[in-house]
Tab-separated table of C-alpha atoms in Angstrom:
chain	number	residue	atom	x	y	z
A	252	UNK	CA	14.163	14.598	19.642
A	253	UNK	CA	10.702	15.049	18.995
A	254	UNK	CA	7.322	13.777	20.616
A	255	UNK	CA	6.009	11.650	18.362
A	256	UNK	CA	10.047	10.361	17.938
A	257	UNK	CA	10.149	9.633	21.655
A	258	UNK	CA	6.456	7.781	21.543
A	259	UNK	CA	7.726	5.648	18.846
A	260	UNK	CA	10.700	4.387	20.669
A	261	UNK	CA	13.071	1.649	19.450
A	262	UNK	CA	12.590	-0.789	17.738
A	263	UNK	CA	11.333	-3.776	18.529
A	264	UNK	CA	13.891	-7.174	19.131
A	265	UNK	CA	11.598	-9.729	19.457
A	266	UNK	CA	11.242	-10.810	16.266
A	267	UNK	CA	13.942	-11.268	12.984
A	268	UNK	CA	14.243	-8.164	10.971
A	269	UNK	CA	14.539	-10.063	8.315
A	270	UNK	CA	13.338	-13.433	8.266
A	271	UNK	CA	14.230	-16.078	5.283
A	272	UNK	CA	11.081	-16.877	3.924
A	273	UNK	CA	8.986	-20.057	2.913
A	274	UNK	CA	9.456	-21.897	-0.074
A	275	UNK	CA	6.093	-20.933	-2.181
A	276	UNK	CA	3.104	-22.569	-2.331
A	277	UNK	CA	1.941	-26.039	-3.926
A	278	UNK	CA	-0.754	-27.893	-5.523
A	279	UNK	CA	-3.397	-25.862	-4.336
A	280	UNK	CA	-7.119	-26.496	-5.966
A	281	UNK	CA	-8.443	-24.691	-8.912
A	282	UNK	CA	-12.242	-24.437	-9.631
A	283	UNK	CA	-13.168	-26.728	-12.128
A	284	UNK	CA	-14.996	-23.855	-14.136
A	285	UNK	CA	-14.961	-20.763	-15.226
A	286	UNK	CA	-17.534	-18.272	-14.386
A	287	UNK	CA	-18.291	-15.221	-16.501
A	288	UNK	CA	-17.192	-12.953	-13.640
A	289	UNK	CA	-13.631	-14.599	-13.573
A	290	UNK	CA	-13.326	-13.604	-17.553
A	291	UNK	CA	-12.092	-10.122	-16.131
A	292	UNK	CA	-8.699	-9.207	-16.872
A	293	UNK	CA	-6.297	-7.277	-14.613
A	294	UNK	CA	-4.714	-4.189	-16.079
A	295	UNK	CA	-2.007	-3.479	-13.838
A	296	UNK	CA	0.216	-6.056	-12.482
A	297	UNK	CA	2.177	-5.526	-9.542
A	298	UNK	CA	5.449	-7.947	-9.201
A	299	UNK	CA	7.948	-8.652	-6.267
A	300	UNK	CA	10.954	-9.448	-8.744
A	301	UNK	CA	13.245	-10.324	-5.709
A	302	UNK	CA	12.265	-9.889	-1.566
A	303	UNK	CA	16.354	-8.491	-1.045
A	304	UNK	CA	16.661	-5.240	-0.057
A	305	UNK	CA	19.199	-2.459	1.185
A	306	UNK	CA	17.552	-1.616	3.570
A	307	UNK	CA	15.185	-2.666	6.674
A	308	UNK	CA	12.586	-0.353	7.488
A	309	UNK	CA	10.362	-0.117	10.100
A	310	UNK	CA	6.592	-0.373	8.268
A	311	UNK	CA	7.491	-3.308	5.668
A	312	UNK	CA	5.022	-5.306	5.174
A	313	UNK	CA	7.082	-7.831	3.252
A	314	UNK	CA	9.664	-7.789	6.100
A	315	UNK	CA	12.377	-7.801	2.858
A	316	UNK	CA	15.987	-7.871	3.478
A	317	UNK	CA	16.925	-11.525	2.595
A	318	UNK	CA	15.956	-12.877	-0.742
A	319	UNK	CA	13.463	-15.720	-1.135
A	320	UNK	CA	15.019	-18.588	-1.450
A	321	UNK	CA	13.185	-19.863	-4.722
A	322	UNK	CA	12.818	-16.419	-6.824
A	323	UNK	CA	12.243	-17.065	-10.100
A	324	UNK	CA	15.180	-17.771	-12.867
A	325	UNK	CA	15.207	-15.388	-15.591
A	326	UNK	CA	13.814	-17.803	-17.755
A	327	UNK	CA	10.634	-17.832	-16.196
A	328	UNK	CA	10.397	-14.490	-15.296
A	329	UNK	CA	10.731	-13.486	-18.584
A	330	UNK	CA	8.696	-16.254	-19.274
A	331	UNK	CA	6.139	-15.531	-16.560
A	332	UNK	CA	5.693	-11.572	-18.614
A	333	UNK	CA	4.920	-13.265	-21.874
A	334	UNK	CA	1.894	-14.678	-19.290
A	335	UNK	CA	0.599	-11.309	-18.337
A	336	UNK	CA	1.151	-9.555	-21.866
A	337	UNK	CA	-1.119	-12.257	-23.318
A	338	UNK	CA	-3.182	-12.759	-20.060
A	339	UNK	CA	-4.228	-8.312	-20.939
A	340	UNK	CA	-1.897	-6.761	-18.227
A	341	UNK	CA	-0.987	-2.703	-19.710
A	342	UNK	CA	1.527	-1.420	-16.511
A	343	UNK	CA	3.716	-3.665	-14.772
A	344	UNK	CA	5.231	-2.466	-11.027
A	345	UNK	CA	8.922	-3.567	-10.658
A	346	UNK	CA	9.146	-3.835	-6.492
A	347	UNK	CA	11.451	-5.554	-4.234
A	348	UNK	CA	12.478	-5.588	-1.744
A	349	UNK	CA	14.631	-3.672	-3.640
A	350	UNK	CA	14.298	-4.161	-7.830
A	351	UNK	CA	17.784	-3.166	-8.578
A	352	UNK	CA	19.336	-5.895	-6.382
A	353	UNK	CA	18.257	-8.421	-8.815
A	354	UNK	CA	21.317	-8.794	-11.220
A	355	UNK	CA	18.390	-9.174	-14.612
A	356	UNK	CA	16.197	-6.424	-13.648
A	357	UNK	CA	17.132	-4.984	-16.866
A	358	UNK	CA	16.576	-7.675	-18.784
A	359	UNK	CA	13.465	-7.701	-17.243
A	360	UNK	CA	12.094	-4.558	-17.731
A	361	UNK	CA	13.193	-4.705	-21.234
A	362	UNK	CA	10.696	-7.617	-21.517
A	363	UNK	CA	7.868	-5.981	-20.187
A	364	UNK	CA	8.416	-2.994	-22.885
A	365	UNK	CA	8.971	-5.513	-25.577
A	366	UNK	CA	5.150	-6.378	-25.477
A	367	UNK	CA	4.404	-2.318	-25.235
A	368	UNK	CA	3.214	-2.886	-21.382
A	369	UNK	CA	4.165	-0.253	-19.451
A	370	UNK	CA	6.693	-0.717	-17.632
A	371	UNK	CA	7.529	1.377	-13.572
A	372	UNK	CA	9.295	0.850	-10.572
A	373	UNK	CA	9.134	1.591	-6.626
A	374	UNK	CA	12.580	1.980	-5.311
A	375	UNK	CA	13.854	3.527	-1.960
A	376	UNK	CA	16.501	4.459	-3.736
A	377	UNK	CA	19.618	3.945	-1.985
A	378	UNK	CA	21.750	2.437	-4.971
A	379	UNK	CA	19.966	3.888	-7.506
A	380	UNK	CA	23.012	5.290	-9.373
A	381	UNK	CA	22.920	7.468	-12.798
A	382	UNK	CA	24.510	4.302	-14.294
A	383	UNK	CA	21.169	2.158	-13.473
A	384	UNK	CA	18.621	5.343	-14.528
A	385	UNK	CA	20.911	4.738	-17.720
A	386	UNK	CA	20.657	1.668	-18.327
A	387	UNK	CA	16.681	1.412	-16.770
A	388	UNK	CA	15.268	3.741	-18.990
A	389	UNK	CA	17.397	2.195	-22.499
A	390	UNK	CA	15.760	-0.755	-21.444
A	391	UNK	CA	11.998	1.002	-21.484
A	392	UNK	CA	11.441	2.553	-18.081
A	393	UNK	CA	9.234	5.081	-18.046
A	394	UNK	CA	8.572	6.152	-14.675
A	395	UNK	CA	10.155	5.656	-11.085
A	396	UNK	CA	8.070	5.844	-7.436
A	397	UNK	CA	10.634	6.813	-4.875
A	398	UNK	CA	9.692	6.199	-1.196
A	399	UNK	CA	10.362	9.204	0.938
A	400	UNK	CA	8.193	9.221	4.627
A	401	UNK	CA	9.719	11.979	5.826
A	402	UNK	CA	12.154	14.827	6.445
A	403	UNK	CA	15.610	13.633	7.662
A	404	UNK	CA	15.168	12.207	10.911
A	405	UNK	CA	11.782	10.324	10.959
A	406	UNK	CA	13.062	9.184	7.247
A	407	UNK	CA	15.652	7.377	8.520
A	408	UNK	CA	13.956	6.609	12.183
A	409	UNK	CA	11.418	4.563	9.569
A	410	UNK	CA	13.926	3.116	6.887
A	411	UNK	CA	16.329	2.029	9.192
A	412	UNK	CA	19.419	2.948	7.958
A	413	UNK	CA	21.210	7.144	8.732
A	414	UNK	CA	21.082	8.499	5.026
A	415	UNK	CA	18.700	6.958	3.534
A	416	UNK	CA	16.883	10.511	3.383
A	417	UNK	CA	19.617	11.397	1.645
A	418	UNK	CA	20.097	8.895	-0.794
A	419	UNK	CA	16.061	8.815	-1.275
A	420	UNK	CA	16.059	13.014	-2.374
A	421	UNK	CA	19.836	11.696	-4.620
A	422	UNK	CA	17.701	8.970	-6.334
A	423	UNK	CA	14.832	11.994	-7.388
A	424	UNK	CA	17.676	14.151	-8.784
A	425	UNK	CA	19.330	11.705	-10.271
A	426	UNK	CA	15.463	10.828	-12.853
A	427	UNK	CA	15.376	14.404	-12.959
A	428	UNK	CA	19.278	14.464	-14.518
A	429	UNK	CA	18.904	11.340	-16.842
A	430	UNK	CA	15.186	12.916	-17.411
A	431	UNK	CA	12.941	9.500	-16.894
A	432	UNK	CA	9.201	11.258	-15.013
A	433	UNK	CA	9.268	10.712	-10.997
A	434	UNK	CA	7.499	10.699	-8.736
A	435	UNK	CA	6.921	9.798	-4.661
A	436	UNK	CA	5.420	7.691	-2.515
A	437	UNK	CA	4.735	8.251	1.173
A	438	UNK	CA	3.442	6.461	4.239
A	439	UNK	CA	1.367	8.481	6.485
A	440	UNK	CA	1.549	7.533	10.611
A	441	UNK	CA	2.259	8.730	13.452
A	442	UNK	CA	5.828	9.396	12.975
A	443	UNK	CA	5.353	11.468	10.219
A	444	UNK	CA	1.662	13.302	10.836
A	445	UNK	CA	3.359	16.739	12.129
A	446	UNK	CA	5.047	17.028	8.482
A	447	UNK	CA	2.620	16.434	5.914
A	448	UNK	CA	3.088	19.376	4.825
A	449	UNK	CA	7.210	20.109	5.009
A	450	UNK	CA	6.626	16.745	3.053
A	451	UNK	CA	4.860	17.979	0.239
A	452	UNK	CA	6.941	21.165	-0.235
A	453	UNK	CA	10.376	19.276	-0.202
A	454	UNK	CA	9.427	16.906	-2.753
A	455	UNK	CA	7.505	19.548	-5.039
A	456	UNK	CA	10.679	21.316	-5.287
A	457	UNK	CA	12.565	17.899	-5.455
A	458	UNK	CA	10.899	17.893	-9.074
A	459	UNK	CA	8.829	15.423	-8.231
A	460	UNK	CA	5.413	14.834	-11.074
A	461	UNK	CA	2.630	13.052	-9.043
A	462	UNK	CA	2.458	12.189	-4.668
A	463	UNK	CA	0.822	9.496	-3.755
A	464	UNK	CA	0.129	8.772	-0.279
A	465	UNK	CA	-1.405	5.683	2.282
A	466	UNK	CA	-1.887	5.351	5.862
A	467	UNK	CA	0.624	2.975	7.089
A	468	UNK	CA	-1.081	-0.436	7.288
A	469	UNK	CA	-0.596	-2.820	10.375
A	470	UNK	CA	1.608	-5.933	8.453
A	471	UNK	CA	4.682	-7.488	9.200
A	472	UNK	CA	7.014	-5.196	10.535
A	473	UNK	CA	4.240	-2.158	10.828
A	474	UNK	CA	2.209	-4.625	12.798
A	475	UNK	CA	4.634	-4.708	15.261
A	476	UNK	CA	4.759	-1.078	16.353
A	477	UNK	CA	1.842	-0.357	17.767
A	478	UNK	CA	2.539	3.218	18.222
A	479	UNK	CA	3.014	4.338	14.442
A	480	UNK	CA	-0.327	3.033	13.707
A	481	UNK	CA	-2.470	5.942	13.712
A	482	UNK	CA	-5.515	5.281	15.343
A	483	UNK	CA	-8.587	5.136	13.387
A	484	UNK	CA	-9.824	8.542	14.595
A	485	UNK	CA	-7.352	10.390	13.315
A	486	UNK	CA	-8.697	10.188	9.921
A	487	UNK	CA	-10.857	13.460	10.663
A	488	UNK	CA	-7.451	15.132	10.883
A	489	UNK	CA	-5.579	13.717	8.594
A	490	UNK	CA	-7.725	13.372	5.422
A	491	UNK	CA	-8.966	17.334	5.539
A	492	UNK	CA	-5.262	18.535	5.547
A	493	UNK	CA	-4.704	16.084	2.622
A	494	UNK	CA	-7.750	17.650	1.083
A	495	UNK	CA	-5.760	21.329	1.673
A	496	UNK	CA	-1.914	20.150	0.004
A	497	UNK	CA	-4.247	18.483	-2.805
A	498	UNK	CA	-5.882	21.682	-3.260
A	499	UNK	CA	-1.512	22.950	-3.519
A	500	UNK	CA	-1.172	20.482	-5.583
A	501	UNK	CA	-3.487	21.667	-8.353
A	502	UNK	CA	-1.934	24.812	-8.000
A	503	UNK	CA	1.541	23.441	-8.489
A	504	UNK	CA	1.937	20.932	-11.070
A	505	UNK	CA	2.046	18.397	-8.528
A	506	UNK	CA	-0.387	15.467	-9.143
A	507	UNK	CA	-1.851	13.640	-5.885
A	508	UNK	CA	-2.768	10.279	-5.997
A	509	UNK	CA	-4.941	9.004	-2.375
A	510	UNK	CA	-4.068	5.237	-2.248
A	511	UNK	CA	-6.756	2.509	-1.499
A	512	UNK	CA	-6.670	3.410	2.341
A	513	UNK	CA	-7.508	7.037	1.896
A	514	UNK	CA	-10.546	8.455	2.946
A	515	UNK	CA	-14.091	6.717	1.215
A	516	UNK	CA	-17.161	8.765	1.151
A	517	UNK	CA	-16.099	11.617	3.283
A	518	UNK	CA	-16.917	15.903	2.485
A	519	UNK	CA	-13.149	15.526	0.748
A	520	UNK	CA	-13.153	12.506	-1.212
A	521	UNK	CA	-14.279	13.983	-4.356
A	522	UNK	CA	-11.708	17.276	-3.908
A	523	UNK	CA	-8.902	13.475	-3.106
A	524	UNK	CA	-9.814	12.147	-6.053
A	525	UNK	CA	-11.319	14.372	-8.445
A	526	UNK	CA	-8.929	12.231	-11.507
A	527	UNK	CA	-10.960	8.564	-10.687
A	528	UNK	CA	-14.046	8.417	-12.017
A	529	UNK	CA	-17.194	9.661	-10.043
A	530	UNK	CA	-14.904	11.253	-8.172
A	531	UNK	CA	-14.464	8.411	-5.767
A	532	UNK	CA	-12.887	5.505	-5.025
A	533	UNK	CA	-14.124	2.250	-6.240
A	534	UNK	CA	-14.629	-0.780	-4.776
A	535	UNK	CA	-11.365	-3.223	-4.268
A	536	UNK	CA	-9.919	-4.254	-7.334
A	537	UNK	CA	-8.098	-7.156	-6.529
A	538	UNK	CA	-8.336	-10.107	-8.256
A	539	UNK	CA	-10.466	-7.718	-10.983
A	540	UNK	CA	-8.569	-5.030	-12.424
A	541	UNK	CA	-4.668	-5.766	-10.629
A	542	UNK	CA	-2.811	-8.329	-10.071
A	543	UNK	CA	-0.659	-9.506	-7.443
A	544	UNK	CA	3.129	-11.485	-8.005
A	545	UNK	CA	5.974	-12.715	-5.343
A	546	UNK	CA	9.365	-12.882	-6.273
A	547	UNK	CA	8.535	-16.868	-6.099
A	548	UNK	CA	5.752	-17.135	-8.871
A	549	UNK	CA	2.937	-17.116	-6.079
A	550	UNK	CA	0.171	-15.382	-7.571
A	551	UNK	CA	-2.222	-13.230	-5.439
A	552	UNK	CA	-5.356	-10.527	-6.227
A	553	UNK	CA	-3.134	-7.826	-5.062
A	554	UNK	CA	0.028	-7.357	-4.443
A	555	UNK	CA	-0.043	-5.946	-0.654
A	556	UNK	CA	-2.581	-9.152	0.279
A	557	UNK	CA	-1.113	-11.954	3.409
A	558	UNK	CA	0.628	-14.532	1.427
A	559	UNK	CA	-1.060	-17.366	3.631
A	560	UNK	CA	-4.696	-15.860	2.611
A	561	UNK	CA	-4.325	-14.940	-0.499
A	562	UNK	CA	-1.894	-16.822	-2.789
A	563	UNK	CA	-4.266	-19.212	-5.482
A	564	UNK	CA	-1.311	-20.989	-6.998
A	565	UNK	CA	1.755	-20.496	-8.644
A	566	UNK	CA	3.733	-20.240	-12.132
A	567	UNK	CA	5.968	-23.076	-12.052
A	568	UNK	CA	3.100	-25.495	-11.523
A	569	UNK	CA	0.219	-23.872	-12.969
A	570	UNK	CA	-0.451	-21.405	-15.980
A	571	UNK	CA	-1.040	-17.813	-15.160
A	572	UNK	CA	-3.907	-17.341	-16.702
A	573	UNK	CA	-5.826	-20.677	-15.317
A	574	UNK	CA	-4.528	-19.030	-11.782
A	575	UNK	CA	-6.225	-16.152	-12.742
A	576	UNK	CA	-9.456	-17.751	-13.880
A	577	UNK	CA	-9.478	-20.334	-11.024
A	578	UNK	CA	-7.981	-19.936	-7.709
A	579	UNK	CA	-11.265	-18.852	-5.243
A	580	UNK	CA	-8.385	-17.155	-3.907
A	581	UNK	CA	-8.087	-14.603	-6.195
A	582	UNK	CA	-12.295	-14.734	-7.567
A	583	UNK	CA	-13.090	-13.078	-4.105
A	584	UNK	CA	-13.866	-9.843	-5.305
A	585	UNK	CA	-15.419	-10.699	-8.468
A	586	UNK	CA	-19.385	-11.661	-6.863
A	587	UNK	CA	-20.052	-9.515	-3.944
A	588	UNK	CA	-22.571	-10.048	-1.517
A	589	UNK	CA	-23.113	-7.577	1.064
A	590	UNK	CA	-23.171	-10.176	4.094
A	591	UNK	CA	-19.482	-10.317	4.077
A	592	UNK	CA	-19.555	-7.245	5.291
A	593	UNK	CA	-19.536	-6.617	9.020
A	594	UNK	CA	-19.904	-3.838	11.734
A	595	UNK	CA	-20.069	-0.891	10.897
A	596	UNK	CA	-19.191	-1.892	7.226
A	597	UNK	CA	-22.532	-3.813	6.841
A	598	UNK	CA	-25.160	-1.069	7.229
A	599	UNK	CA	-22.804	1.595	5.782
A	600	UNK	CA	-25.373	3.857	3.205
A	601	UNK	CA	-22.139	3.565	0.587
A	602	UNK	CA	-21.715	-0.105	1.998
A	603	UNK	CA	-22.630	-1.400	-1.972
A	604	UNK	CA	-20.515	0.842	-3.788
A	605	UNK	CA	-17.348	0.388	-0.704
A	606	UNK	CA	-17.672	-3.147	-0.401
A	607	UNK	CA	-15.884	-2.763	3.127
A	608	UNK	CA	-13.217	-0.350	1.635
A	609	UNK	CA	-9.128	-2.144	1.297
A	610	UNK	CA	-9.463	-5.196	2.402
A	611	UNK	CA	-5.842	-5.271	2.708
A	612	UNK	CA	-6.341	-3.141	5.186
A	613	UNK	CA	-9.323	-5.002	7.360
A	614	UNK	CA	-7.756	-7.867	6.761
A	615	UNK	CA	-3.997	-7.376	8.167
A	616	UNK	CA	-5.471	-5.921	11.590
A	617	UNK	CA	-8.611	-8.111	12.282
A	618	UNK	CA	-7.577	-11.527	10.593
A	619	UNK	CA	-11.193	-10.822	7.926
A	620	UNK	CA	-12.216	-9.004	5.780
A	621	UNK	CA	-15.092	-6.492	4.965
A	622	UNK	CA	-14.970	-4.471	8.403
A	623	UNK	CA	-12.396	-1.237	7.849
A	624	UNK	CA	-12.006	1.447	10.582
A	625	UNK	CA	-9.982	3.739	8.883
A	626	UNK	CA	-13.236	5.297	6.978
A	627	UNK	CA	-13.810	9.064	7.098
A	628	UNK	CA	-17.227	8.954	6.433
A	629	UNK	CA	-17.105	6.084	8.884
A	630	UNK	CA	-15.288	8.450	11.745
A	631	UNK	CA	-17.854	10.896	11.241
A	632	UNK	CA	-20.766	9.717	11.505
A	633	UNK	CA	-19.769	8.191	14.866
A	634	UNK	CA	-18.758	11.566	16.000
A	635	UNK	CA	-22.240	12.701	15.491
A	636	UNK	CA	-23.238	10.133	18.821
A	637	UNK	CA	-19.989	10.860	20.467
A	638	UNK	CA	-18.517	7.908	20.072
A	639	UNK	CA	-14.991	6.959	18.166
A	640	UNK	CA	-13.043	3.414	17.337
A	641	UNK	CA	-9.192	2.491	18.957
A	642	UNK	CA	-7.769	-0.302	17.947
A	643	UNK	CA	-5.763	-2.386	20.893
A	644	UNK	CA	-3.651	-5.572	20.189
A	645	UNK	CA	-5.041	-8.924	20.940
A	646	UNK	CA	-2.242	-11.382	19.125
A	647	UNK	CA	1.660	-10.607	17.555
A	648	UNK	CA	2.116	-11.465	14.532
A	649	UNK	CA	4.515	-14.525	14.039
A	650	UNK	CA	7.440	-12.846	11.774
A	651	UNK	CA	6.848	-14.127	8.012
A	652	UNK	CA	7.019	-11.658	5.244
A	653	UNK	CA	3.837	-10.688	4.282
A	654	UNK	CA	2.300	-11.864	8.047
A	655	UNK	CA	-0.031	-10.417	10.460
A	656	UNK	CA	-0.738	-9.919	13.735
A	657	UNK	CA	-4.531	-9.451	14.930
A	658	UNK	CA	-5.811	-6.218	16.718
A	659	UNK	CA	-9.483	-5.543	18.376
A	660	UNK	CA	-11.747	-2.353	17.441
A	661	UNK	CA	-12.711	-0.754	20.427
A	662	UNK	CA	-15.439	1.922	20.832
A	663	UNK	CA	-15.414	4.543	23.466
A	664	UNK	CA	-16.994	8.079	24.347
A	665	UNK	CA	-14.312	11.088	23.148
A	666	UNK	CA	-13.270	12.803	26.044
A	667	UNK	CA	-14.128	16.332	25.579
A	668	UNK	CA	-11.693	18.396	25.053
A	669	UNK	CA	-10.740	15.971	22.221
A	670	UNK	CA	-14.407	15.465	20.576
A	671	UNK	CA	-14.674	19.888	20.436
A	672	UNK	CA	-11.162	20.024	18.072
A	673	UNK	CA	-12.699	16.972	16.614
A	674	UNK	CA	-16.089	18.861	16.077
A	675	UNK	CA	-14.196	21.979	14.401
A	676	UNK	CA	-12.588	19.878	12.165
A	677	UNK	CA	-15.378	17.969	11.332
A	678	UNK	CA	-17.316	21.712	10.589
A	679	UNK	CA	-14.144	23.804	8.962
A	680	UNK	CA	-12.001	21.030	7.546
A	681	UNK	CA	-9.209	22.703	9.974
A	682	UNK	CA	-7.837	22.644	13.193
A	683	UNK	CA	-4.728	19.614	14.744
A	684	UNK	CA	-5.413	16.993	17.644
């Protein structure tokens, strides 16, 4: 067993692995008026069409496994598709849980594409056989992203099922065979950090067209496992390694797509985000360009944000456009004030542009947004003063879907040997802790 596997340890048993979700939130207040800033329209929606899942992943933020008790009916789901089209959505990614566990998933795809919206899907791929792929393709499914979080041992350990790695690779092979564009997504954490280059090579050889990667974030089951989460100072190693892989991807025909919690204005930002406007990450698009939907019709500005803090309304009682325009929980990025930032982010040179980075990452870590320690620029600036930040658990999560506990940030001097390595990495872009 590798050192990383030993460090991760057994799955904790003090919280239920697949809790039953609470009913949808109802009768949430809406603002009386629509402001000019509320007339922006989402171009991208991520829709959890069911919370049912055939895996029990250790890093699952939604604690997926069991369907929500009040998931939308087929007619309600199709009506929601119509409302998304009216709102101006251009692309819908269906997720779960596992989307294909919903009996009408192909019908939902067909309705999405009938409006001219692109439909894509993210999947663990355990039961994604040729019949399912061909049915989805016929309905108009444009592309599928398969989740692969390591080589066989680390992937199976994180996904909670022996054989899930093989299933994911077979799903990629099936998609390639059926002529569906296939990409992959990977969470980077302590369990797989040593494997990142080999994971890329495996996925490249399997035939993926693009690779999205992000840091594992302290939501749901991932927040239960302190030894799975990277420490903030480890971005000093992660970002240069991903930048080197990005150069390989450019040569080898694999598009790299960093997730929203990767990077932030360090020396490799332009290389990692060469396909984005300005060659850098913009501020959080939740409630401006993105829309998140839970399987029971609850609406958020981003699919990853915690339910308890960011659901603005439910489509069973309020039209989607009204929730989008008048729910405070979806408005928080539209009229940004620098005073909303705290900690290092409050005085950062990039504050007006970055706005604290990924709000999901900071909120589920600390209980509030606007202070994100997983920032390459921040880690480099602290290194110059011989400081680094670590996270320490302060409160456990309650055990509900899309929940979080609370960690605190502590600053400490760099241990001498590790500081030498960190300075070498920052100077050359190469090296390992």
